[in-house]
């Protein structure tokens, strides 16, 4: 039998090497004993006792264990620079310890950031300073004292596993170059308009991704994600979007939709990371700025104003940017009103934004009812003559939701209808929808929220409508019953 051709053997060896690199975590760190903050640190011991076991415990999204690699720990058959740069360029992950400000470490980090848009994780010893040049990059802290080794190992494993799952763009070099050259702009669809499944940008990451992203594969995973969403399987949808981003990290549509899924799952900090990345990749993508602002506002709202750090964005600037980019999107204006009201305490400013959102939406119930509430609270009266058409339009939207099978957004669709009927002096309709809303409640806070709104908006301002007191009595009885 003829020997296997040399070119075929070489091809197989290259393919095997690429498969290995797909599971490799290349460790960039000082060698031997070095001084850090006036103390001698044995980095070889840290690698052996902490980094190596932590990396081996991490799994890729394909459920494969990571392979740790460090140039001084390998027996090289050729130039160390060649092997080192191969690891830097093509490893699935790069793990860098910046403790001690070793110049070789920073050189290799720079090379990695130039080569790969994602998959670079920076660590430092607890309390060690961060150089000014990289303060914009997230750097994780670890402890290496013997009592903390087990805890630190689990923490590092979790960071690496999550980094692989999310495949977040982490290279400031690649982001800056893309911003400078204006590459990969995202579409800016109007409200409700469907977005294309794939973005035009392709990945320039691992060897198997150096050519344009495989569009058919991306389309398949995008369709699978949409089907999972239709079935309510958010976890599966999230996984499919992650796979798309593994193939094409610059796919702004997949990244945007991943952010929306994470938002629905209540993972606000993770969602914010995705929306922020989209705004960096596509600065004119209004929807991304809107979602970024909404999440920023929700995070800021949980922290009392006196305890809120000055650096924490409250969503105002992001939402202002959104209203400039998509001025006809009423939701952007209403969300800006929400930040002014709930985070900044600026009721007058919020009223202006809600009223504008109600006008351009031709009577969407969310901004309209918020505008009316603030008008009553700030002015002590309601001027409804100019919004009669908006009231009817809002009623049609909410009534359509009650006619769905099953009704959507209960009990709030009924409570909003009750409020809309009240403003139109329909006592019978008001009480009917109050009862319907109560029947849809499964917790006491729901009727309590509506009752408190009516009292704050109307009763406390001395504004009376026929049936209001009777409706409040029904709500109070429902609250007492649901508390039992």
mmCIF file of N, CA and C in Angstrom, residues 29-154:
data_model
loop_
_atom_site.group_PDB
_atom_site.id
_atom_site.type_symbol
_atom_site.label_atom_id
_atom_site.label_comp_id
_atom_site.label_asym_id
_atom_site.label_seq_id
_atom_site.Cartn_x
_atom_site.Cartn_y
_atom_site.Cartn_z
ATOM 1 N N UNK A 29 0.840 35.389 31.492
ATOM 2 C CA UNK A 29 1.154 35.780 32.864
ATOM 3 C C UNK A 29 2.668 35.790 33.055
ATOM 4 N N UNK A 30 3.142 36.401 34.145
ATOM 5 C CA UNK A 30 4.581 36.377 34.421
ATOM 6 C C UNK A 30 5.061 34.958 34.727
ATOM 7 N N UNK A 31 6.359 34.731 34.589
ATOM 8 C CA UNK A 31 6.970 33.448 34.910
ATOM 9 C C UNK A 31 7.688 33.526 36.257
ATOM 10 N N UNK A 32 7.742 32.426 36.979
ATOM 11 C CA UNK A 32 8.550 32.331 38.194
ATOM 12 C C UNK A 32 8.128 33.286 39.286
ATOM 13 N N UNK A 33 9.107 33.714 40.082
ATOM 14 C CA UNK A 33 8.839 34.600 41.212
ATOM 15 C C UNK A 33 9.079 36.046 40.820
ATOM 16 N N UNK A 34 8.088 36.890 41.070
ATOM 17 C CA UNK A 34 8.159 38.308 40.721
ATOM 18 C C UNK A 34 7.647 39.139 41.897
ATOM 19 N N UNK A 35 8.074 40.395 41.937
ATOM 20 C CA UNK A 35 7.617 41.298 42.993
ATOM 21 C C UNK A 35 6.318 41.981 42.566
ATOM 22 N N UNK A 36 5.310 41.935 43.442
ATOM 23 C CA UNK A 36 4.028 42.589 43.191
ATOM 24 C C UNK A 36 3.660 43.393 44.436
ATOM 25 N N UNK A 37 3.561 44.710 44.278
ATOM 26 C CA UNK A 37 3.209 45.595 45.393
ATOM 27 C C UNK A 37 4.124 45.371 46.599
ATOM 28 N N UNK A 38 5.413 45.196 46.329
ATOM 29 C CA UNK A 38 6.384 45.050 47.413
ATOM 30 C C UNK A 38 6.488 43.658 47.992
ATOM 31 N N UNK A 39 5.764 42.694 47.457
ATOM 32 C CA UNK A 39 5.807 41.321 47.958
ATOM 33 C C UNK A 39 6.244 40.374 46.843
ATOM 34 N N UNK A 40 6.984 39.321 47.227
ATOM 35 C CA UNK A 40 7.392 38.311 46.249
ATOM 36 C C UNK A 40 6.249 37.342 46.011
ATOM 37 N N UNK A 41 5.908 37.145 44.739
ATOM 38 C CA UNK A 41 4.803 36.262 44.370
ATOM 39 C C UNK A 41 5.334 35.171 43.448
ATOM 40 N N UNK A 42 4.988 33.922 43.750
ATOM 41 C CA UNK A 42 5.399 32.789 42.935
ATOM 42 C C UNK A 42 4.299 32.505 41.901
ATOM 43 N N UNK A 43 4.452 33.044 40.696
ATOM 44 C CA UNK A 43 3.421 32.904 39.672
ATOM 45 C C UNK A 43 3.322 31.469 39.147
ATOM 46 N N UNK A 44 4.421 30.736 39.172
ATOM 47 C CA UNK A 44 4.358 29.339 38.737
ATOM 48 C C UNK A 44 3.463 28.539 39.680
ATOM 49 N N UNK A 45 3.584 28.787 40.984
ATOM 50 C CA UNK A 45 2.727 28.105 41.952
ATOM 51 C C UNK A 45 1.267 28.503 41.771
ATOM 52 N N UNK A 46 1.019 29.784 41.480
ATOM 53 C CA UNK A 46 -0.355 30.242 41.256
ATOM 54 C C UNK A 46 -0.952 29.542 40.041
ATOM 55 N N UNK A 47 -0.148 29.406 38.992
ATOM 56 C CA UNK A 47 -0.636 28.709 37.798
ATOM 57 C C UNK A 47 -0.988 27.265 38.135
ATOM 58 N N UNK A 48 -0.100 26.567 38.837
ATOM 59 C CA UNK A 48 -0.301 25.149 39.096
ATOM 60 C C UNK A 48 -1.428 24.882 40.088
ATOM 61 N N UNK A 49 -1.540 25.728 41.122
ATOM 62 C CA UNK A 49 -2.530 25.479 42.175
ATOM 63 C C UNK A 49 -3.890 26.098 41.896
ATOM 64 N N UNK A 50 -3.904 27.188 41.085
ATOM 65 C CA UNK A 50 -5.157 27.924 40.899
ATOM 66 C C UNK A 50 -5.604 27.980 39.447
ATOM 67 N N UNK A 51 -4.792 28.570 38.583
ATOM 68 C CA UNK A 51 -5.240 28.812 37.214
ATOM 69 C C UNK A 51 -5.481 27.513 36.440
ATOM 70 N N UNK A 52 -4.520 26.595 36.490
ATOM 71 C CA UNK A 52 -4.646 25.378 35.693
ATOM 72 C C UNK A 52 -5.875 24.556 36.077
ATOM 73 N N UNK A 53 -6.109 24.254 37.377
ATOM 74 C CA UNK A 53 -7.326 23.499 37.726
ATOM 75 C C UNK A 53 -8.619 24.257 37.422
ATOM 76 N N UNK A 54 -8.581 25.591 37.576
ATOM 77 C CA UNK A 54 -9.789 26.380 37.275
ATOM 78 C C UNK A 54 -10.125 26.298 35.796
ATOM 79 N N UNK A 55 -9.111 26.363 34.957
ATOM 80 C CA UNK A 55 -9.335 26.295 33.505
ATOM 81 C C UNK A 55 -9.829 24.914 33.108
ATOM 82 N N UNK A 56 -9.220 23.859 33.664
ATOM 83 C CA UNK A 56 -9.629 22.495 33.323
ATOM 84 C C UNK A 56 -11.070 22.206 33.737
ATOM 85 N N UNK A 57 -11.548 22.899 34.762
ATOM 86 C CA UNK A 57 -12.931 22.687 35.230
ATOM 87 C C UNK A 57 -13.959 23.413 34.377
ATOM 88 N N UNK A 58 -13.498 24.383 33.567
ATOM 89 C CA UNK A 58 -14.425 25.153 32.723
ATOM 90 C C UNK A 58 -14.814 24.330 31.494
ATOM 91 N N UNK A 59 -16.017 24.591 30.981
ATOM 92 C CA UNK A 59 -16.537 23.874 29.815
ATOM 93 C C UNK A 59 -16.863 24.861 28.698
ATOM 94 N N UNK A 60 -16.645 24.418 27.480
ATOM 95 C CA UNK A 60 -17.082 25.197 26.323
ATOM 96 C C UNK A 60 -18.588 25.028 26.159
ATOM 97 N N UNK A 61 -19.240 25.880 25.368
ATOM 98 C CA UNK A 61 -20.675 25.693 25.115
ATOM 99 C C UNK A 61 -20.983 24.344 24.472
ATOM 100 N N UNK A 62 -19.965 23.709 23.858
ATOM 101 C CA UNK A 62 -20.150 22.371 23.287
ATOM 102 C C UNK A 62 -19.902 21.277 24.323
ATOM 103 N N UNK A 63 -19.762 21.695 25.616
ATOM 104 C CA UNK A 63 -19.550 20.788 26.751
ATOM 105 C C UNK A 63 -18.208 20.070 26.688
ATOM 106 N N UNK A 64 -17.217 20.703 26.090
ATOM 107 C CA UNK A 64 -15.862 20.169 26.056
ATOM 108 C C UNK A 64 -15.023 20.871 27.120
ATOM 109 N N UNK A 65 -14.149 20.140 27.833
ATOM 110 C CA UNK A 65 -13.298 20.789 28.833
ATOM 111 C C UNK A 65 -12.235 21.649 28.167
ATOM 112 N N UNK A 66 -11.931 22.774 28.799
ATOM 113 C CA UNK A 66 -10.880 23.633 28.274
ATOM 114 C C UNK A 66 -9.497 23.013 28.523
ATOM 115 N N UNK A 67 -8.570 23.326 27.639
ATOM 116 C CA UNK A 67 -7.188 22.862 27.772
ATOM 117 C C UNK A 67 -6.314 24.065 28.140
ATOM 118 N N UNK A 68 -5.703 24.090 29.322
ATOM 119 C CA UNK A 68 -4.827 25.220 29.667
ATOM 120 C C UNK A 68 -3.503 25.105 28.921
ATOM 121 N N UNK A 69 -2.954 26.230 28.501
ATOM 122 C CA UNK A 69 -1.661 26.249 27.817
ATOM 123 C C UNK A 69 -0.888 27.482 28.257
ATOM 124 N N UNK A 70 0.408 27.279 28.519
ATOM 125 C CA UNK A 70 1.277 28.391 28.898
ATOM 126 C C UNK A 70 2.628 28.125 28.269
ATOM 127 N N UNK A 71 3.183 29.096 27.599
ATOM 128 C CA UNK A 71 4.351 28.833 26.755
ATOM 129 C C UNK A 71 5.525 28.223 27.519
ATOM 130 N N UNK A 72 5.773 28.627 28.763
ATOM 131 C CA UNK A 72 6.920 28.080 29.477
ATOM 132 C C UNK A 72 6.650 26.698 30.051
ATOM 133 N N UNK A 73 5.384 26.236 29.924
ATOM 134 C CA UNK A 73 5.043 24.918 30.441
ATOM 135 C C UNK A 73 5.017 23.871 29.332
ATOM 136 N N UNK A 74 5.199 24.297 28.079
ATOM 137 C CA UNK A 74 5.128 23.373 26.959
ATOM 138 C C UNK A 74 6.527 23.062 26.432
ATOM 139 N N UNK A 75 6.684 21.859 25.931
ATOM 140 C CA UNK A 75 7.928 21.476 25.266
ATOM 141 C C UNK A 75 7.750 21.768 23.786
ATOM 142 N N UNK A 76 8.373 22.846 23.297
ATOM 143 C CA UNK A 76 8.153 23.281 21.924
ATOM 144 C C UNK A 76 9.114 22.589 20.964
ATOM 145 N N UNK A 77 8.602 22.284 19.799
ATOM 146 C CA UNK A 77 9.415 21.647 18.768
ATOM 147 C C UNK A 77 9.958 22.666 17.791
ATOM 148 N N UNK A 78 9.529 23.926 17.919
ATOM 149 C CA UNK A 78 10.006 24.965 17.010
ATOM 150 C C UNK A 78 10.156 26.267 17.781
ATOM 151 N N UNK A 79 10.212 27.363 17.051
ATOM 152 C CA UNK A 79 10.425 28.657 17.689
ATOM 153 C C UNK A 79 9.336 28.955 18.704
ATOM 154 N N UNK A 80 9.763 29.401 19.908
ATOM 155 C CA UNK A 80 8.783 29.734 20.940
ATOM 156 C C UNK A 80 7.893 30.881 20.487
ATOM 157 N N UNK A 81 8.438 31.834 19.729
ATOM 158 C CA UNK A 81 7.614 32.938 19.259
ATOM 159 C C UNK A 81 6.529 32.462 18.324
ATOM 160 N N UNK A 82 6.855 31.535 17.446
ATOM 161 C CA UNK A 82 5.852 31.008 16.525
ATOM 162 C C UNK A 82 4.712 30.339 17.286
ATOM 163 N N UNK A 83 5.060 29.484 18.256
ATOM 164 C CA UNK A 83 4.042 28.782 19.040
ATOM 165 C C UNK A 83 3.234 29.779 19.868
ATOM 166 N N UNK A 84 3.934 30.738 20.472
ATOM 167 C CA UNK A 84 3.252 31.713 21.310
ATOM 168 C C UNK A 84 2.237 32.520 20.508
ATOM 169 N N UNK A 85 2.655 32.996 19.333
ATOM 170 C CA UNK A 85 1.740 33.794 18.530
ATOM 171 C C UNK A 85 0.581 32.955 17.987
ATOM 172 N N UNK A 86 0.813 31.681 17.773
ATOM 173 C CA UNK A 86 -0.279 30.808 17.349
ATOM 174 C C UNK A 86 -1.325 30.714 18.449
ATOM 175 N N UNK A 87 -0.842 30.547 19.700
ATOM 176 C CA UNK A 87 -1.773 30.524 20.828
ATOM 177 C C UNK A 87 -2.512 31.858 20.954
ATOM 178 N N UNK A 88 -1.769 32.958 20.855
ATOM 179 C CA UNK A 88 -2.382 34.281 20.995
ATOM 180 C C UNK A 88 -3.449 34.508 19.929
ATOM 181 N N UNK A 89 -3.145 34.141 18.711
ATOM 182 C CA UNK A 89 -4.029 34.426 17.583
ATOM 183 C C UNK A 89 -5.269 33.538 17.572
ATOM 184 N N UNK A 90 -5.095 32.245 17.895
ATOM 185 C CA UNK A 90 -6.144 31.285 17.566
ATOM 186 C C UNK A 90 -6.775 30.552 18.741
ATOM 187 N N UNK A 91 -6.261 30.711 19.959
ATOM 188 C CA UNK A 91 -6.870 30.014 21.092
ATOM 189 C C UNK A 91 -8.306 30.480 21.304
ATOM 190 N N UNK A 92 -9.147 29.567 21.728
ATOM 191 C CA UNK A 92 -10.547 29.900 21.992
ATOM 192 C C UNK A 92 -10.640 30.998 23.048
ATOM 193 N N UNK A 93 -9.810 30.902 24.077
ATOM 194 C CA UNK A 93 -9.769 31.911 25.138
ATOM 195 C C UNK A 93 -8.327 32.323 25.411
ATOM 196 N N UNK A 94 -8.162 33.556 25.834
ATOM 197 C CA UNK A 94 -6.879 34.016 26.354
ATOM 198 C C UNK A 94 -7.119 34.539 27.764
ATOM 199 N N UNK A 95 -6.355 34.024 28.713
ATOM 200 C CA UNK A 95 -6.474 34.354 30.135
ATOM 201 C C UNK A 95 -5.227 35.152 30.512
ATOM 202 N N UNK A 96 -5.392 36.418 30.916
ATOM 203 C CA UNK A 96 -4.231 37.262 31.192
ATOM 204 C C UNK A 96 -4.251 37.766 32.629
ATOM 205 N N UNK A 97 -3.133 37.599 33.317
ATOM 206 C CA UNK A 97 -2.964 38.125 34.672
ATOM 207 C C UNK A 97 -2.050 39.346 34.594
ATOM 208 N N UNK A 98 -2.611 40.525 34.887
ATOM 209 C CA UNK A 98 -1.836 41.768 34.753
ATOM 210 C C UNK A 98 -1.111 42.143 36.034
ATOM 211 N N UNK A 99 -1.202 41.325 37.069
ATOM 212 C CA UNK A 99 -0.546 41.642 38.343
ATOM 213 C C UNK A 99 0.951 41.841 38.133
ATOM 214 N N UNK A 100 1.473 42.912 38.667
ATOM 215 C CA UNK A 100 2.898 43.190 38.541
ATOM 216 C C UNK A 100 3.263 44.036 37.337
ATOM 217 N N UNK A 101 2.274 44.328 36.477
ATOM 218 C CA UNK A 101 2.499 45.179 35.293
ATOM 219 C C UNK A 101 3.667 44.683 34.430
ATOM 220 N N UNK A 102 3.716 43.376 34.214
ATOM 221 C CA UNK A 102 4.780 42.791 33.404
ATOM 222 C C UNK A 102 4.659 43.246 31.954
ATOM 223 N N UNK A 103 5.716 43.834 31.354
ATOM 224 C CA UNK A 103 5.600 44.361 29.984
ATOM 225 C C UNK A 103 5.295 43.280 28.946
ATOM 226 N N UNK A 104 5.829 42.066 29.136
ATOM 227 C CA UNK A 104 5.537 40.992 28.192
ATOM 228 C C UNK A 104 4.052 40.639 28.196
ATOM 229 N N UNK A 105 3.460 40.671 29.372
ATOM 230 C CA UNK A 105 2.030 40.372 29.492
ATOM 231 C C UNK A 105 1.208 41.387 28.694
ATOM 232 N N UNK A 106 1.518 42.669 28.866
ATOM 233 C CA UNK A 106 0.750 43.697 28.162
ATOM 234 C C UNK A 106 0.997 43.648 26.653
ATOM 235 N N UNK A 107 2.208 43.275 26.252
ATOM 236 C CA UNK A 107 2.491 43.105 24.817
ATOM 237 C C UNK A 107 1.610 42.009 24.225
ATOM 238 N N UNK A 108 1.503 40.880 24.941
ATOM 239 C CA UNK A 108 0.706 39.762 24.444
ATOM 240 C C UNK A 108 -0.792 40.085 24.468
ATOM 241 N N UNK A 109 -1.237 40.836 25.479
ATOM 242 C CA UNK A 109 -2.646 41.256 25.517
ATOM 243 C C UNK A 109 -2.954 42.130 24.306
ATOM 244 N N UNK A 110 -2.030 43.065 23.996
ATOM 245 C CA UNK A 110 -2.243 43.925 22.833
ATOM 246 C C UNK A 110 -2.311 43.138 21.543
ATOM 247 N N UNK A 111 -1.431 42.132 21.409
ATOM 248 C CA UNK A 111 -1.462 41.286 20.212
ATOM 249 C C UNK A 111 -2.777 40.522 20.124
ATOM 250 N N UNK A 112 -3.236 40.009 21.249
ATOM 251 C CA UNK A 112 -4.503 39.267 21.275
ATOM 252 C C UNK A 112 -5.680 40.174 20.906
ATOM 253 N N UNK A 113 -5.735 41.373 21.488
ATOM 254 C CA UNK A 113 -6.826 42.291 21.183
ATOM 255 C C UNK A 113 -6.825 42.696 19.709
ATOM 256 N N UNK A 114 -5.657 42.741 19.085
ATOM 257 C CA UNK A 114 -5.592 43.057 17.661
ATOM 258 C C UNK A 114 -6.091 41.904 16.809
ATOM 259 N N UNK A 115 -5.901 40.677 17.311
ATOM 260 C CA UNK A 115 -6.230 39.492 16.517
ATOM 261 C C UNK A 115 -7.654 39.011 16.708
ATOM 262 N N UNK A 116 -8.177 39.137 17.934
ATOM 263 C CA UNK A 116 -9.481 38.549 18.253
ATOM 264 C C UNK A 116 -10.419 39.597 18.842
ATOM 265 N N UNK A 117 -11.652 39.588 18.395
ATOM 266 C CA UNK A 117 -12.637 40.549 18.895
ATOM 267 C C UNK A 117 -13.233 40.130 20.227
ATOM 268 N N UNK A 118 -13.141 38.852 20.551
ATOM 269 C CA UNK A 118 -13.727 38.355 21.795
ATOM 270 C C UNK A 118 -12.868 37.219 22.335
ATOM 271 N N UNK A 119 -13.192 36.820 23.577
ATOM 272 C CA UNK A 119 -12.482 35.685 24.145
ATOM 273 C C UNK A 119 -11.202 36.038 24.872
ATOM 274 N N UNK A 120 -11.078 37.270 25.385
ATOM 275 C CA UNK A 120 -9.913 37.666 26.178
ATOM 276 C C UNK A 120 -10.398 38.090 27.560
ATOM 277 N N UNK A 121 -9.867 37.452 28.607
ATOM 278 C CA UNK A 121 -10.316 37.726 29.973
ATOM 279 C C UNK A 121 -9.119 38.181 30.798
ATOM 280 N N UNK A 122 -9.275 39.315 31.464
ATOM 281 C CA UNK A 122 -8.186 39.880 32.267
ATOM 282 C C UNK A 122 -8.457 39.684 33.755
ATOM 283 N N UNK A 123 -7.395 39.290 34.487
ATOM 284 C CA UNK A 123 -7.472 39.107 35.933
ATOM 285 C C UNK A 123 -6.351 39.896 36.605
ATOM 286 N N UNK A 124 -6.527 40.172 37.884
ATOM 287 C CA UNK A 124 -5.485 40.810 38.698
ATOM 288 C C UNK A 124 -5.647 40.330 40.128
ATOM 289 N N UNK A 125 -4.574 40.374 40.869
ATOM 290 C CA UNK A 125 -4.646 40.008 42.276
ATOM 291 C C UNK A 125 -5.432 41.061 43.043
ATOM 292 N N UNK A 126 -6.116 40.613 44.081
ATOM 293 C CA UNK A 126 -6.999 41.484 44.860
ATOM 294 C C UNK A 126 -6.259 42.726 45.348
ATOM 295 N N UNK A 127 -6.835 43.909 45.029
ATOM 296 C CA UNK A 127 -6.264 45.170 45.486
ATOM 297 C C UNK A 127 -5.207 45.743 44.582
ATOM 298 N N UNK A 128 -4.776 44.983 43.570
ATOM 299 C CA UNK A 128 -3.734 45.468 42.662
ATOM 300 C C UNK A 128 -4.321 46.540 41.738
ATOM 301 N N UNK A 129 -3.565 47.587 41.490
ATOM 302 C CA UNK A 129 -4.060 48.713 40.682
ATOM 303 C C UNK A 129 -4.254 48.299 39.221
ATOM 304 N N UNK A 130 -5.056 49.114 38.506
ATOM 305 C CA UNK A 130 -5.269 48.917 37.068
ATOM 306 C C UNK A 130 -4.660 50.108 36.341
ATOM 307 N N UNK A 131 -3.785 49.879 35.366
ATOM 308 C CA UNK A 131 -3.203 51.009 34.619
ATOM 309 C C UNK A 131 -4.284 51.832 33.937
ATOM 310 N N UNK A 132 -4.040 53.127 33.843
ATOM 311 C CA UNK A 132 -5.031 54.041 33.262
ATOM 312 C C UNK A 132 -5.450 53.614 31.856
ATOM 313 N N UNK A 133 -4.504 53.105 31.069
ATOM 314 C CA UNK A 133 -4.780 52.772 29.674
ATOM 315 C C UNK A 133 -5.844 51.697 29.502
ATOM 316 N N UNK A 134 -6.056 50.859 30.523
ATOM 317 C CA UNK A 134 -7.028 49.774 30.376
ATOM 318 C C UNK A 134 -8.157 49.874 31.393
ATOM 319 N N UNK A 135 -8.382 51.054 31.939
ATOM 320 C CA UNK A 135 -9.459 51.201 32.919
ATOM 321 C C UNK A 135 -10.831 50.967 32.317
ATOM 322 N N UNK A 136 -10.935 51.043 30.983
ATOM 323 C CA UNK A 136 -12.232 50.816 30.337
ATOM 324 C C UNK A 136 -12.519 49.335 30.133
ATOM 325 N N UNK A 137 -11.537 48.470 30.423
ATOM 326 C CA UNK A 137 -11.692 47.032 30.229
ATOM 327 C C UNK A 137 -12.017 46.387 31.571
ATOM 328 N N UNK A 138 -12.953 45.455 31.574
ATOM 329 C CA UNK A 138 -13.303 44.762 32.810
ATOM 330 C C UNK A 138 -12.156 43.852 33.227
ATOM 331 N N UNK A 139 -11.706 43.997 34.479
ATOM 332 C CA UNK A 139 -10.629 43.173 35.018
ATOM 333 C C UNK A 139 -11.143 42.502 36.289
ATOM 334 N N UNK A 140 -11.111 41.171 36.318
ATOM 335 C CA UNK A 140 -11.603 40.415 37.469
ATOM 336 C C UNK A 140 -10.510 40.260 38.521
ATOM 337 N N UNK A 141 -10.894 40.314 39.787
ATOM 338 C CA UNK A 141 -9.948 40.147 40.883
ATOM 339 C C UNK A 141 -9.956 38.709 41.387
ATOM 340 N N UNK A 142 -8.784 38.228 41.813
ATOM 341 C CA UNK A 142 -8.712 36.898 42.418
ATOM 342 C C UNK A 142 -7.810 36.951 43.648
ATOM 343 N N UNK A 143 -8.025 36.022 44.568
ATOM 344 C CA UNK A 143 -7.175 35.873 45.746
ATOM 345 C C UNK A 143 -6.409 34.562 45.612
ATOM 346 N N UNK A 144 -5.137 34.561 46.011
ATOM 347 C CA UNK A 144 -4.337 33.351 45.842
ATOM 348 C C UNK A 144 -3.816 32.800 47.166
ATOM 349 N N UNK A 145 -4.223 33.403 48.282
ATOM 350 C CA UNK A 145 -3.837 32.852 49.575
ATOM 351 C C UNK A 145 -4.473 31.469 49.756
ATOM 352 N N UNK A 146 -3.784 30.589 50.441
ATOM 353 C CA UNK A 146 -4.207 29.190 50.553
ATOM 354 C C UNK A 146 -5.662 29.008 51.001
ATOM 355 N N UNK A 147 -6.137 29.756 52.020
ATOM 356 C CA UNK A 147 -7.535 29.550 52.450
ATOM 357 C C UNK A 147 -8.564 29.929 51.381
ATOM 358 N N UNK A 148 -8.165 30.771 50.402
ATOM 359 C CA UNK A 148 -9.107 31.272 49.400
ATOM 360 C C UNK A 148 -8.998 30.534 48.061
ATOM 361 N N UNK A 149 -8.077 29.573 47.956
ATOM 362 C CA UNK A 149 -7.813 28.922 46.670
ATOM 363 C C UNK A 149 -9.065 28.257 46.099
ATOM 364 N N UNK A 150 -9.786 27.510 46.912
ATOM 365 C CA UNK A 150 -10.961 26.782 46.427
ATOM 366 C C UNK A 150 -12.030 27.741 45.910
ATOM 367 N N UNK A 151 -12.277 28.792 46.668
ATOM 368 C CA UNK A 151 -13.276 29.791 46.273
ATOM 369 C C UNK A 151 -12.836 30.523 45.012
ATOM 370 N N UNK A 152 -11.547 30.888 44.955
ATOM 371 C CA UNK A 152 -11.026 31.599 43.786
ATOM 372 C C UNK A 152 -11.078 30.719 42.540
ATOM 373 N N UNK A 153 -10.799 29.447 42.710
ATOM 374 C CA UNK A 153 -10.822 28.506 41.586
ATOM 375 C C UNK A 153 -12.224 28.412 40.995
ATOM 376 N N UNK A 154 -13.232 28.297 41.865
ATOM 377 C CA UNK A 154 -14.619 28.220 41.395
ATOM 378 C C UNK A 154 -15.032 29.506 40.696
#
